[in-house]
Amino acid sequence: MKRRAALDRFFITTPIYYVNAKPHLGHAYTTIVADSIARYHRLAGHETFFLTGTDEHGDKIVEAAAKAGSSPQQYVDTISEQFRSLLPELQISNDDFIRTTEERHKQVVRDILQRVYDAGDIYLSEYEGRYCTGCEQFLTDKDLDANGLCPDHKVAPTVIKEKNYFFRMSKYQDWLKQHIQDNPEFIRPEHYRNEVLSMLDMGVLDDLCISRPKSRLDWGIELPFDSGYVTYVWFDALINYITGLGGPDSENFSKFWPRANHLVAKDILKPHAIFWPTMLKAAGFEPYQNLNVHGYWLMQDTKMSKSLGNVVEPLAMRDTYGLDAFRYFLLREMRFGRDASFSERALVGRLNADLANDLGNLFSRVLSMTHKYFGGEVPAMGQRSHAEDVEILDLALNSFANYQQLFPRFQFGRALEALWELVRGLNKYVDVTAPWTLFKNGETERLAMVIGTLLGLMRKIALHIWPVMPQTAETMFAQLGGEFDPSAIDLGKEAEAFGDFLQTGTRLAKASNLFPRVEFKEVESGGQAEPRQDNPKKDKQPKQPKTQQPAPEVGIAEFADFQKLDLRLGTVLSAEPHPEADRLYVVKIDLGEPQPRQVVAGLREHLEVEFLVGRQVVVVANLAPRKLRGVESQGMIMAVKDKDGLQLLTATGLVENGSKVS
RNA sequence: GGGCCGGUAGCUCAAUUGGCAGAGCCUUCGGCUCAUAACCGAACUGGUGUAGGUUCAAAUCCUACCCGGCCUACCA
């Protein structure tokens, strides 16, 4: 039995996935990363808990269910099952699968709400605001786009006035900032830590609205202190990380809690980096250990012409290239935290070069030689006499040590690269020692040493690779005449010495073809594939893989487009500083209309009032009105800017006010 | 407008925080025959985005700017 100290415990989570869409590449990536890291820690002998699940409350679910003609419960049962059943297909080794509609979760949410309420950090307040059903939240001025629409969903928000419960998040702002500063690894990679610190520096955090009146939404968890309300979706969802362990009073919670590692995509940074730690603090719990933030997979170079949608189906990739090649590619290719491009061409490149040529071929050639020279049985090892035998061992131990240093720090690409230094080194070792020559010359002892060294190190490669490619690792072990048992491995020791060699006489597989080479078929699609433009919606889950943005067609405007613009000349009557904004003027312009036009213009840091008044300017007269810092602007003054400053557009001579530009 | 991150070989990325710019892929040539047209070796490609500055020494630090991405705001 391996000794398990408290420090060796590891809790890894994926976000719980919102059940309003089918699983896609983003979900698969997050989950596969979590799985690999969980397997790694198990292999390292750490007691590990790996949690994933689905997020099932909120009005979007109610809407989607209605649209599908089913009840919310039926609907979430169906979609949640799609996520759950994907897990074994991707060989995900999660310890539990949490659904926010489960009774165990409702109890924990109520428990924690009550704790925060008792601590005095939840209060009732009336709120009037514009609510976007798509976002499931109230939007402020600054959230709206130029037309007063929700920028993510392109719909006008509804004005709603209601009483709601608020979480006093602002109270914990300074504490959170201090905590992030004191714990450089709390949010990683560093880029996202900076992002969060700048959010916290920007001003006072708003308190968080955590309820919805049942009259408006009853698909949620009832507040323990007011049966007229249900919980706001984030407060509900984040708590899953505690429910999954069994709740705050459970044994698993006391075992695993402060050692939690959350894994999220960058679009849900704020809830996890700001809401969640402050919620935990208010409820009297320690903050989680790390928030690990990854980037997006971008679709590039794609020739998947059959689906212009460009959605990468994880299962289709698995079916075409094999699960382990797919998993390997995802971990090898993306530098954790940054965006990466997904392309089948790159996947095939990795598959052929790294997996087939380097790794697969190594197994193939060594097993074949073992059969030719030793009847397929592990030979008895002799003395390690030659320099290259010592060198290859040094290389191996160094490679494993590097791997073990990088992998748990989420540096998967570099960790695998470190391992591949050894894979390539072993191929070279074969060439340098030339076992076929040793065989011809009857140097059997030396031959046994060489083959034994190869087999022993191949076993180590297999076990190191298991977190990423479990199936392949297990096949490798089978080919090496053994069975893979993660609990019997002591990872640290594997990097310290050659260790227990495979038992002499063990029968090995005669041949190995772990990764057949794949021919990459370039599918020509007659010009550029048309990437689909996804709605840039902000979901609570990894985004749909973004399509490559084609250059927007700004180059050519049809005459009809130009005609839409109503450009007119008018004389500036007055210009006053905007009361609420120090870069804006409120300008009144005579456009030949009964009333002067009021336009808010950002000219204040460029032009004096005296310069403006009396000046004739070009105005976009039919621009949709928009409030800027509370003052309505009914148009736009046209100007040009270069390195020397800003100039106004006007006509070469005076014209009648209101004259149209054509 | 402000902030953060990035820009290194044709491509993807390193460079232990200031110490001789390196890998892999691609391409070309050579070697080998155990192996999956594979493997091994060699070659090839560089004012490290631009211009300055600090330093014995700069991809790395400082200043300004250009390009890309993200965040943010009072450019309508």
XYZ file of C-alpha atoms (C1' of nucleotides) in Angstrom:
738
model
C 0.000 0.000 0.000
C 1.153 3.442 -0.803
C 1.154 5.924 1.980
C -1.301 8.732 1.519
C -0.724 11.921 3.404
C -3.214 14.750 3.503
C -0.939 16.794 1.293
C -1.193 14.137 -1.358
C -4.888 14.625 -1.882
C -6.106 16.137 -5.069
C -9.532 17.356 -6.116
C -10.071 18.274 -9.756
C -13.254 19.633 -11.276
C -14.558 20.558 -14.670
C -17.239 23.194 -14.897
C -20.666 21.701 -14.800
C -21.871 21.979 -18.360
C -24.994 23.907 -19.161
C -27.477 21.581 -20.748
C -28.709 23.821 -23.520
C -26.451 22.464 -26.248
C -24.823 19.266 -27.310
C -21.285 18.500 -26.161
C -18.606 19.824 -28.509
C -14.832 20.085 -28.741
C -14.595 22.645 -25.951
C -16.365 20.366 -23.502
C -14.301 17.423 -24.647
C -11.047 19.314 -24.152
C -11.839 20.502 -20.644
C -12.981 17.073 -19.627
C -10.023 15.278 -21.171
C -7.575 17.634 -19.474
C -9.300 17.033 -16.161
C -9.204 13.302 -16.761
C -5.526 13.291 -17.643
C -4.571 15.309 -14.619
C -6.735 13.131 -12.398
C -5.109 9.992 -13.750
C -1.704 11.550 -13.298
C -2.338 12.222 -9.640
C -3.703 8.741 -9.086
C -0.574 7.387 -10.676
C 1.491 9.558 -8.373
C -0.253 7.892 -5.481
C -2.392 10.865 -4.520
C -5.878 10.245 -3.286
C -7.848 11.841 -6.068
C -11.382 12.962 -6.598
C -12.509 13.979 -10.072
C -15.865 15.674 -10.461
C -17.853 16.717 -13.488
C -21.547 17.161 -14.185
C -24.294 19.315 -15.585
C -25.841 22.654 -14.712
C -29.589 22.475 -15.185
C -31.401 25.463 -13.760
C -32.323 28.857 -15.165
C -34.831 30.327 -17.556
C -32.883 29.354 -20.625
C -33.606 25.770 -19.727
C -37.285 26.524 -19.281
C -37.336 28.149 -22.694
C -35.432 25.358 -24.377
C -37.690 22.772 -22.795
C -40.805 24.597 -23.930
C -39.394 24.792 -27.404
C -38.714 21.079 -27.372
C -42.214 20.487 -26.122
C -41.232 18.845 -22.898
C -41.118 19.662 -19.239
C -37.924 21.159 -17.849
C -37.228 17.993 -15.923
C -37.668 15.751 -18.942
C -35.558 18.096 -20.971
C -32.620 18.273 -18.584
C -32.770 14.517 -18.050
C -32.318 14.008 -21.752
C -29.484 16.460 -22.334
C -27.675 15.654 -19.119
C -27.674 12.046 -20.211
C -25.989 13.062 -23.453
C -23.145 14.578 -21.485
C -22.966 11.711 -19.059
C -22.904 9.068 -21.729
C -20.124 10.853 -23.586
C -17.755 10.313 -20.665
C -17.088 6.598 -21.099
C -16.724 7.159 -24.825
C -13.771 9.422 -24.062
C -12.531 7.130 -21.285
C -13.178 9.735 -18.638
C -12.515 8.427 -15.166
C -14.658 10.777 -13.119
C -15.515 9.737 -9.579
C -18.895 11.392 -9.592
C -21.279 13.152 -11.888
C -23.209 15.952 -10.280
C -26.496 17.347 -11.538
C -27.791 20.568 -10.038
C -31.343 19.235 -10.094
C -30.483 16.443 -7.717
C -31.866 16.553 -4.213
C -28.406 16.271 -2.661
C -27.409 19.458 -4.423
C -30.527 21.355 -3.435
C -29.845 20.540 0.185
C -26.271 21.760 0.027
C -27.237 24.956 -1.752
C -29.853 25.719 0.889
C -27.381 24.906 3.621
C -24.794 27.302 2.244
C -27.291 30.024 1.470
C -28.437 29.814 5.064
C -24.876 30.113 6.333
C -24.242 33.218 4.270
C -27.625 34.625 5.272
C -26.889 33.994 8.936
C -23.570 35.705 8.537
C -25.489 38.782 7.442
C -24.154 38.866 3.920
C -27.434 38.459 2.104
C -29.923 41.309 2.020
C -33.182 42.140 0.279
C -33.254 45.120 -2.004
C -35.458 46.571 -4.665
C -33.938 46.730 -8.023
C -35.067 48.213 -11.264
C -33.188 47.257 -14.308
C -33.074 45.938 -17.785
C -33.097 42.214 -17.861
C -31.857 40.057 -20.704
C -33.305 36.565 -20.670
C -30.448 35.336 -22.815
C -27.855 36.416 -20.256
C -30.102 35.646 -17.331
C -29.017 38.852 -15.756
C -29.690 42.520 -15.415
C -27.698 44.726 -17.695
C -26.333 48.130 -16.868
C -25.769 51.010 -19.291
C -22.309 49.847 -19.942
C -23.460 46.362 -20.830
C -25.637 47.552 -23.673
C -24.456 48.060 -27.205
C -24.887 51.130 -29.369
C -28.537 50.410 -29.996
C -29.414 49.685 -26.428
C -29.449 45.970 -27.115
C -27.733 43.205 -25.287
C -24.435 42.884 -27.129
C -24.433 39.141 -26.793
C -27.968 38.321 -27.743
C -28.935 41.320 -29.850
C -32.256 41.756 -28.155
C -33.662 44.672 -26.239
C -33.701 43.954 -22.525
C -36.978 44.127 -20.645
C -37.335 46.671 -17.866
C -38.146 44.864 -14.675
C -38.656 46.234 -11.190
C -38.495 43.742 -8.417
C -37.188 42.931 -4.994
C -34.345 40.508 -4.898
C -31.774 39.110 -2.567
C -28.206 40.279 -2.910
C -24.959 38.778 -1.804
C -22.675 41.365 -0.193
C -19.786 40.549 -2.482
C -18.271 44.007 -2.227
C -17.445 43.333 1.404
C -14.850 40.781 0.394
C -13.186 42.685 -2.395
C -10.138 43.744 -0.405
C -9.752 40.330 1.122
C -9.898 38.701 -2.307
C -7.383 41.087 -3.759
C -5.009 40.400 -0.912
C -5.499 36.687 -1.279
C -4.704 36.760 -4.974
C -1.644 38.871 -4.332
C -0.430 36.579 -1.595
C -0.982 33.445 -3.656
C 0.554 33.828 -7.090
C -0.710 30.428 -8.193
C -4.283 30.967 -7.061
C -5.317 31.885 -10.566
C -3.163 30.593 -13.358
C -1.743 31.108 -15.884
C -0.609 34.527 -14.772
C -2.339 36.350 -17.583
C -5.725 35.562 -16.072
C -4.530 36.468 -12.615
C -3.634 39.921 -13.937
C -7.009 40.126 -15.589
C -8.778 39.471 -12.321
C -6.600 41.882 -10.381
C -7.421 44.604 -12.847
C -11.126 43.822 -12.471
C -10.710 44.261 -8.746
C -8.751 47.471 -9.164
C -11.331 49.005 -11.415
C -13.685 50.055 -8.668
C -16.098 48.742 -6.123
C -17.507 45.345 -6.941
C -21.246 45.254 -7.357
C -23.094 43.079 -4.924
C -24.382 39.980 -6.589
C -28.062 39.441 -7.204
C -28.653 35.842 -6.182
C -32.379 35.366 -6.470
C -35.283 35.336 -8.866
C -38.873 35.714 -7.757
C -40.811 32.540 -8.396
C -43.386 34.550 -10.250
C -40.832 34.969 -12.988
C -38.826 31.796 -12.697
C -39.594 28.757 -10.645
C -37.091 26.361 -12.239
C -34.516 26.630 -9.522
C -33.699 25.995 -5.911
C -35.917 27.689 -3.376
C -34.210 30.062 -0.940
C -34.249 28.600 2.556
C -35.211 31.951 4.058
C -37.842 33.036 1.533
C -40.044 30.551 -0.276
C -41.050 33.196 -2.773
C -37.683 33.039 -4.506
C -35.339 30.641 -6.213
C -31.549 30.914 -6.375
C -29.755 32.751 -9.108
C -28.066 30.350 -11.417
C -24.411 31.080 -10.572
C -24.900 30.810 -6.845
C -26.538 27.495 -7.495
C -24.030 26.240 -10.012
C -20.750 27.025 -8.263
C -21.801 25.212 -5.141
C -21.785 21.950 -7.095
C -18.107 21.702 -6.258
C -19.064 21.232 -2.638
C -22.057 19.035 -3.307
C -19.952 16.714 -5.414
C -17.808 15.950 -2.393
C -20.880 15.191 -0.321
C -21.613 18.577 1.220
C -19.842 20.696 3.827
C -20.204 18.170 6.614
C -19.048 15.153 4.669
C -15.876 13.199 5.136
C -14.798 13.847 1.571
C -15.205 17.558 2.043
C -12.901 17.609 5.013
C -10.468 15.413 3.128
C -10.431 17.222 -0.173
C -11.744 20.710 0.207
C -8.937 23.149 0.423
C -7.064 21.140 -2.173
C -9.508 21.872 -4.952
C -8.286 22.550 -8.448
C -10.894 24.035 -10.699
C -10.499 23.820 -14.425
C -12.403 26.296 -16.600
C -12.338 27.938 -19.989
C -11.531 31.615 -20.045
C -15.119 32.726 -20.634
C -16.125 31.844 -17.089
C -13.148 33.416 -15.410
C -15.091 36.035 -13.478
C -17.615 33.811 -11.724
C -14.876 31.415 -10.689
C -12.261 34.007 -9.806
C -14.494 36.541 -8.063
C -17.943 35.198 -7.185
C -16.812 31.824 -5.975
C -13.988 32.744 -3.580
C -16.064 35.491 -1.984
C -19.001 33.110 -1.626
C -16.759 30.596 0.071
C -15.339 33.236 2.356
C -18.792 34.446 3.360
C -19.928 30.894 4.048
C -16.915 30.343 6.254
C -14.896 28.057 4.001
C -11.367 28.325 2.791
C -10.850 29.323 -0.812
C -10.020 26.636 -3.328
C -6.388 26.007 -4.079
C -6.117 26.821 -7.782
C -8.182 28.065 -10.624
C -6.733 26.789 -13.881
C -7.872 28.687 -16.932
C -7.545 27.449 -20.474
C -8.110 29.091 -23.853
C -10.213 28.243 -26.848
C -9.738 25.935 -29.752
C -9.953 27.994 -32.903
C -11.008 26.460 -36.153
C -8.462 27.194 -38.746
C -7.276 25.681 -41.896
C -10.343 23.575 -41.904
C -11.391 21.660 -44.938
C -14.246 19.862 -43.320
C -16.375 21.006 -46.167
C -19.250 18.704 -45.464
C -20.277 20.763 -42.518
C -19.961 24.444 -43.049
C -20.854 24.595 -39.408
C -17.289 23.677 -38.591
C -18.305 22.133 -35.339
C -15.806 19.530 -34.331
C -17.595 16.473 -33.075
C -15.434 14.800 -30.462
C -16.815 11.392 -31.305
C -16.236 11.853 -35.009
C -12.577 12.642 -34.279
C -12.346 9.596 -32.092
C -13.928 7.400 -34.735
C -11.645 8.681 -37.479
C -8.320 8.891 -35.683
C -8.748 6.926 -32.507
C -9.453 8.210 -29.033
C -5.898 8.243 -27.798
C -4.551 10.094 -30.802
C -7.269 12.666 -30.260
C -6.477 12.994 -26.565
C -2.773 13.184 -27.270
C -3.261 15.899 -29.843
C -5.393 18.037 -27.556
C -2.850 17.930 -24.772
C 0.235 18.144 -26.932
C -0.887 20.955 -29.184
C -2.461 23.502 -26.870
C -0.261 25.518 -24.608
C -2.390 25.638 -21.521
C -4.084 28.977 -21.096
C -3.624 30.155 -24.635
C -5.789 29.676 -27.671
C -4.796 27.034 -30.176
C -5.851 26.057 -33.642
C -7.616 22.831 -34.230
C -7.133 21.239 -37.598
C -7.289 17.699 -38.801
C -4.113 18.331 -40.739
C -2.244 19.123 -37.533
C -3.836 16.169 -35.804
C -2.724 13.843 -38.569
C 0.738 15.395 -38.430
C 1.037 14.582 -34.746
C -0.447 11.163 -35.216
C 1.968 10.172 -37.963
C 5.103 11.845 -36.696
C 4.885 11.425 -32.930
C 2.663 8.420 -32.485
C 3.125 6.195 -35.519
C 6.723 6.901 -36.573
C 8.317 7.517 -33.197
C 6.355 5.691 -30.542
C 4.429 3.023 -32.419
C 7.368 2.048 -34.535
C 9.605 1.773 -31.482
C 7.310 -0.850 -29.996
C 6.984 -2.584 -33.293
C 10.693 -2.919 -33.957
C 11.704 -3.881 -30.422
C 9.026 -6.546 -30.040
C 9.917 -7.913 -33.421
C 13.579 -8.167 -32.476
C 12.775 -9.793 -29.175
C 10.977 -12.473 -31.114
C 13.721 -12.929 -33.627
C 16.518 -13.047 -31.116
C 14.963 -14.407 -27.932
C 11.896 -16.310 -29.045
C 9.615 -13.584 -27.756
C 10.706 -13.887 -24.149
C 12.252 -11.244 -21.972
C 15.966 -12.064 -21.833
C 18.016 -12.063 -18.677
C 19.737 -8.711 -18.264
C 23.482 -8.595 -18.103
C 25.909 -5.888 -17.134
C 25.463 -2.330 -18.285
C 28.917 -2.018 -19.739
C 28.898 0.437 -22.608
C 28.744 4.179 -22.510
C 25.595 4.344 -24.624
C 23.804 2.083 -22.165
C 24.539 4.473 -19.347
C 23.716 7.484 -21.451
C 20.333 6.208 -22.507
C 19.485 5.533 -18.894
C 20.472 9.067 -17.937
C 18.387 10.436 -20.750
C 15.446 8.334 -19.651
C 15.526 9.298 -16.007
C 15.975 12.922 -16.936
C 13.061 12.723 -19.322
C 10.777 11.205 -16.705
C 11.865 13.737 -14.118
C 11.058 16.593 -16.481
C 7.745 15.039 -17.362
C 6.837 14.710 -13.724
C 7.751 18.272 -13.063
C 5.782 19.711 -15.974
C 2.657 17.607 -16.135
C 1.124 18.462 -12.759
C 1.715 22.125 -13.565
C -0.558 21.877 -16.553
C 2.371 22.133 -18.975
C 1.145 19.151 -20.915
C 2.715 20.015 -24.241
C 6.144 20.467 -22.761
C 5.771 17.405 -20.577
C 4.988 15.254 -23.591
C 7.839 16.841 -25.496
C 10.149 15.845 -22.650
C 8.905 12.284 -22.904
C 9.440 12.249 -26.629
C 13.092 13.145 -26.191
C 13.361 9.691 -24.737
C 11.236 8.051 -27.437
C 13.513 9.493 -30.083
C 16.518 8.623 -27.943
C 15.459 4.991 -27.829
C 15.092 4.846 -31.576
C 18.570 6.214 -31.823
C 19.795 3.737 -29.236
C 18.534 0.945 -31.438
C 20.488 2.322 -34.367
C 23.654 2.890 -32.397
C 23.697 -0.514 -30.731
C 22.462 -2.285 -33.894
C 21.076 -5.426 -32.245
C 20.993 -7.205 -35.632
C 24.780 -6.919 -35.777
C 25.161 -8.151 -32.227
C 22.996 -11.091 -33.136
C 25.018 -11.843 -36.249
C 28.220 -11.697 -34.219
C 26.844 -13.890 -31.509
C 27.212 -11.229 -28.804
C 24.221 -12.592 -26.961
C 24.967 -11.098 -23.574
C 25.262 -7.596 -24.899
C 22.218 -8.160 -27.081
C 20.197 -9.159 -24.017
C 21.343 -6.012 -22.256
C 20.266 -3.820 -25.116
C 16.898 -5.455 -25.629
C 16.300 -5.568 -21.911
C 17.089 -1.888 -21.563
C 14.717 -1.071 -24.388
C 11.897 -3.159 -22.957
C 12.362 -1.772 -19.485
C 12.258 1.811 -20.659
C 9.305 1.121 -22.926
C 7.439 -0.040 -19.864
C 8.213 3.257 -18.171
C 7.076 5.184 -21.193
C 3.839 3.242 -21.190
C 3.049 4.105 -17.618
C 3.942 7.758 -18.018
C 1.712 7.989 -21.024
C -1.238 6.409 -19.287
C -2.808 9.659 -18.023
C -3.019 10.923 -21.582
C -3.553 7.705 -23.521
C -4.924 5.144 -21.104
C -5.988 2.641 -23.708
C -2.645 2.683 -25.483
C -0.757 2.380 -22.229
C -2.780 -0.642 -21.281
C -2.199 -2.206 -24.685
C 1.512 -1.560 -24.303
C 1.539 -3.289 -20.963
C -0.311 -6.209 -22.453
C 2.219 -6.422 -25.260
C 4.968 -6.376 -22.671
C 3.337 -9.377 -21.065
C 1.900 -7.608 -18.071
C -1.152 -5.886 -16.829
C -1.329 -2.245 -15.952
C -2.198 -1.490 -12.374
C -1.963 2.198 -11.567
C -2.124 1.585 -7.840
C 1.011 -0.549 -8.010
C 3.071 2.239 -9.555
C 5.294 4.546 -7.586
C 5.782 7.316 -10.076
C 8.556 9.140 -8.272
C 10.697 6.009 -8.062
C 10.210 5.311 -11.745
C 12.191 8.450 -12.497
C 14.982 7.582 -10.100
C 16.283 4.256 -11.295
C 15.906 1.597 -13.931
C 14.087 -0.366 -11.252
C 12.424 -3.708 -11.498
C 12.990 -5.065 -14.913
C 10.260 -7.020 -16.599
C 10.418 -10.541 -15.324
C 12.830 -12.708 -17.257
C 11.031 -15.179 -19.446
C 7.843 -13.164 -19.741
C 6.274 -13.807 -23.118
C 5.753 -10.728 -25.214
C 3.432 -9.938 -28.062
C 4.854 -10.914 -31.397
C 3.977 -7.734 -33.172
C 2.684 -4.315 -32.388
C 0.817 -1.794 -34.442
C -0.300 0.753 -31.930
C -0.818 3.644 -34.316
C -1.275 2.889 -37.989
C -0.215 5.773 -40.157
C -3.021 7.852 -41.541
C -3.204 9.350 -44.978
C -4.455 12.899 -44.731
C -6.888 13.600 -47.489
C -6.962 17.205 -48.457
C -10.551 17.948 -49.288
C -10.723 20.777 -51.719
C -13.837 22.758 -51.300
C -13.586 25.025 -54.262
C -12.154 28.064 -52.595
C -12.409 29.003 -49.011
C -14.506 26.990 -46.712
C -17.213 29.203 -45.372
C -16.703 29.313 -41.672
C -19.910 29.778 -39.825
C -20.263 32.888 -37.774
C -21.324 31.828 -34.383
C -23.340 34.144 -32.315
C -20.750 35.490 -29.973
C -22.831 34.559 -27.018
C -21.462 34.331 -23.576
C -22.313 30.958 -22.278
C -21.495 29.431 -18.988
C -19.471 26.785 -20.699
C -16.573 26.533 -23.048
C -17.593 28.247 -26.207
C -18.365 26.654 -29.443
C -15.046 26.396 -31.161
C -14.642 29.717 -32.827
C -14.522 29.756 -36.525
C -11.725 31.528 -38.208
C -12.928 35.010 -38.808
C -12.860 35.737 -42.491
C -11.875 39.274 -43.311
C -15.163 41.098 -42.884
C -16.455 42.366 -46.163
C -15.902 46.014 -45.410
C -14.135 46.632 -48.664
C -17.143 47.042 -50.919
C -20.336 48.864 -50.060
C -23.206 48.681 -52.480
C -24.681 52.000 -53.471
C -27.755 51.036 -51.503
C -25.609 50.755 -48.402
C -24.272 54.212 -48.930
C -27.786 55.512 -49.456
C -28.729 54.373 -46.000
C -26.540 57.088 -44.567
C -28.104 60.494 -44.181
C -25.188 62.898 -44.025
C -26.023 66.574 -43.658
C -24.238 69.856 -43.112
C -25.178 71.911 -40.069
C -23.856 74.796 -37.976
C -22.741 74.293 -34.399
C -24.875 76.534 -32.197
C -23.330 75.646 -28.866
C -21.019 73.204 -27.223
C -21.041 72.499 -23.518
C -19.063 70.088 -21.405
C -20.985 66.941 -20.658
C -21.896 67.056 -16.953
C -20.942 63.435 -16.367
C -18.120 62.863 -18.784
C -14.863 64.690 -19.089
C -14.129 63.768 -22.667
C -17.516 64.654 -24.126
C -19.263 67.770 -25.346
C -23.003 68.157 -25.646
C -23.316 69.955 -28.952
C -26.386 71.688 -30.409
C -26.446 71.843 -34.186
C -28.720 73.658 -36.598
C -29.552 71.155 -39.309
C -32.258 73.323 -40.844
C -34.782 71.548 -38.664
C -37.351 73.208 -36.375
C -35.358 72.166 -33.328
C -31.589 72.050 -33.064
C -30.051 68.593 -32.953
C -28.359 67.494 -29.790
C -25.264 65.449 -30.410
C -22.829 64.110 -27.838
C -19.327 64.191 -29.279
C -15.980 63.066 -27.956
C -14.161 66.189 -29.072
C -13.358 67.770 -25.762
C -9.766 66.755 -25.522
C -9.111 67.833 -29.082
C -11.047 71.049 -29.746
C -12.026 74.197 -27.865
C -15.603 75.405 -27.541
C -14.690 78.625 -29.324
C -13.375 76.685 -32.265
C -16.575 74.676 -32.583
C -19.277 77.275 -32.240
C -20.320 78.716 -35.570
C -18.447 76.051 -37.449
C -20.264 74.059 -40.130
C -19.865 70.316 -39.727
C -20.942 67.071 -41.360
C -23.455 65.171 -39.244
C -24.721 61.631 -39.578
C -28.342 62.640 -39.220
C -30.096 59.276 -39.190
C -27.930 57.469 -36.699
C -29.981 55.651 -34.103
C -30.280 57.846 -30.990
C -28.233 56.688 -28.053
C -27.771 57.869 -24.536
C -24.218 58.591 -23.525
C -23.710 58.998 -19.836
C -27.344 59.959 -19.508
C -27.515 62.506 -22.304
C -29.175 61.616 -25.572
C -27.145 61.922 -28.717
C -29.102 62.245 -31.960
C -26.323 61.891 -34.446
C -22.609 61.987 -34.915
C -20.165 64.673 -35.967
C -17.716 63.436 -38.556
C -14.051 64.017 -38.048
C -10.711 62.644 -39.136
C -7.739 61.957 -36.960
C -4.074 61.510 -37.695
C -0.914 61.726 -35.668
C -1.122 65.505 -35.461
C -4.584 65.586 -34.027
C -8.195 65.773 -34.985
C -9.873 67.771 -37.752
C -13.525 68.325 -38.513
C -15.093 67.481 -41.846
C -16.846 70.309 -43.611
C -17.602 71.680 -47.077
C -15.228 73.974 -48.965
C -17.682 76.820 -48.668
C -20.730 77.694 -46.625
C -23.900 75.823 -47.552
C -27.476 75.980 -46.367
C -27.913 74.130 -43.076
C -29.483 70.729 -43.623
C -27.990 70.189 -47.068
C -27.470 66.525 -47.783
C -24.135 65.031 -48.660
C -24.296 62.921 -51.768
C -8.792 56.014 -24.734
C -6.818 52.726 -20.626
C -5.042 47.768 -19.176
C -3.183 42.718 -19.940
C -0.921 38.994 -23.089
C 1.721 37.853 -27.383
C 5.100 38.923 -32.048
C 11.778 34.280 -32.232
C 13.593 29.620 -38.787
C 8.497 28.379 -44.232
C 5.024 26.111 -39.893
C 4.305 25.013 -34.318
C 6.874 26.562 -30.293
C 11.611 26.620 -26.524
C 15.390 29.612 -24.331
C 16.485 27.581 -16.488
C 14.229 35.199 -15.569
C 20.698 39.516 -18.340
C 25.429 35.096 -20.277
C 27.536 31.793 -27.253
C 19.460 32.023 -30.259
C 17.508 26.148 -29.831
C 13.959 21.845 -30.755
C 10.081 19.367 -33.571
C 7.499 19.452 -38.322
C 8.345 20.505 -43.612
C 12.315 20.197 -47.613
C 17.065 18.071 -49.607
C 21.068 14.669 -49.293
C 23.455 10.442 -46.947
C 23.297 5.880 -43.726
C 20.891 1.466 -41.935
C 17.697 -3.072 -42.590
C 15.104 -4.773 -36.447
C 10.658 -1.815 -37.735
C 4.586 1.121 -39.479
C 7.656 4.103 -47.046
C 9.563 3.820 -40.862
C 14.346 4.765 -38.033
C 19.506 7.314 -37.570
C 22.801 11.267 -39.399
C 23.826 15.747 -42.037
C 22.334 20.159 -44.424
C 19.059 24.215 -44.977
C 16.477 28.570 -43.155
C 17.349 34.022 -38.146
C 19.243 42.024 -37.704
C 14.356 37.609 -32.024
C 7.840 43.194 -34.885
C 10.240 48.608 -35.546
C 13.358 52.712 -33.594
C 16.150 54.220 -29.650
C 18.240 53.554 -24.567
C 20.675 50.970 -20.094
C 24.758 47.228 -19.718
C 31.165 44.205 -20.286
C 26.819 41.495 -22.173
C 19.690 42.241 -24.149
C 14.908 37.707 -27.254
C 15.053 38.919 -21.920
C 15.378 45.353 -18.558
C 13.659 50.809 -19.911
C 11.093 54.423 -23.558
C 8.201 55.238 -27.938
C 5.769 53.124 -31.895
C 3.591 49.017 -35.343
C 0.730 44.376 -35.656
C -2.590 40.401 -33.422
C -5.735 38.643 -29.357
C -8.417 39.517 -24.869
C -10.475 42.767 -21.024
C -12.343 47.623 -20.138
C -14.239 52.633 -20.964
C -17.271 58.572 -21.465
C -14.757 57.772 -29.235
C -22.378 57.537 -31.901
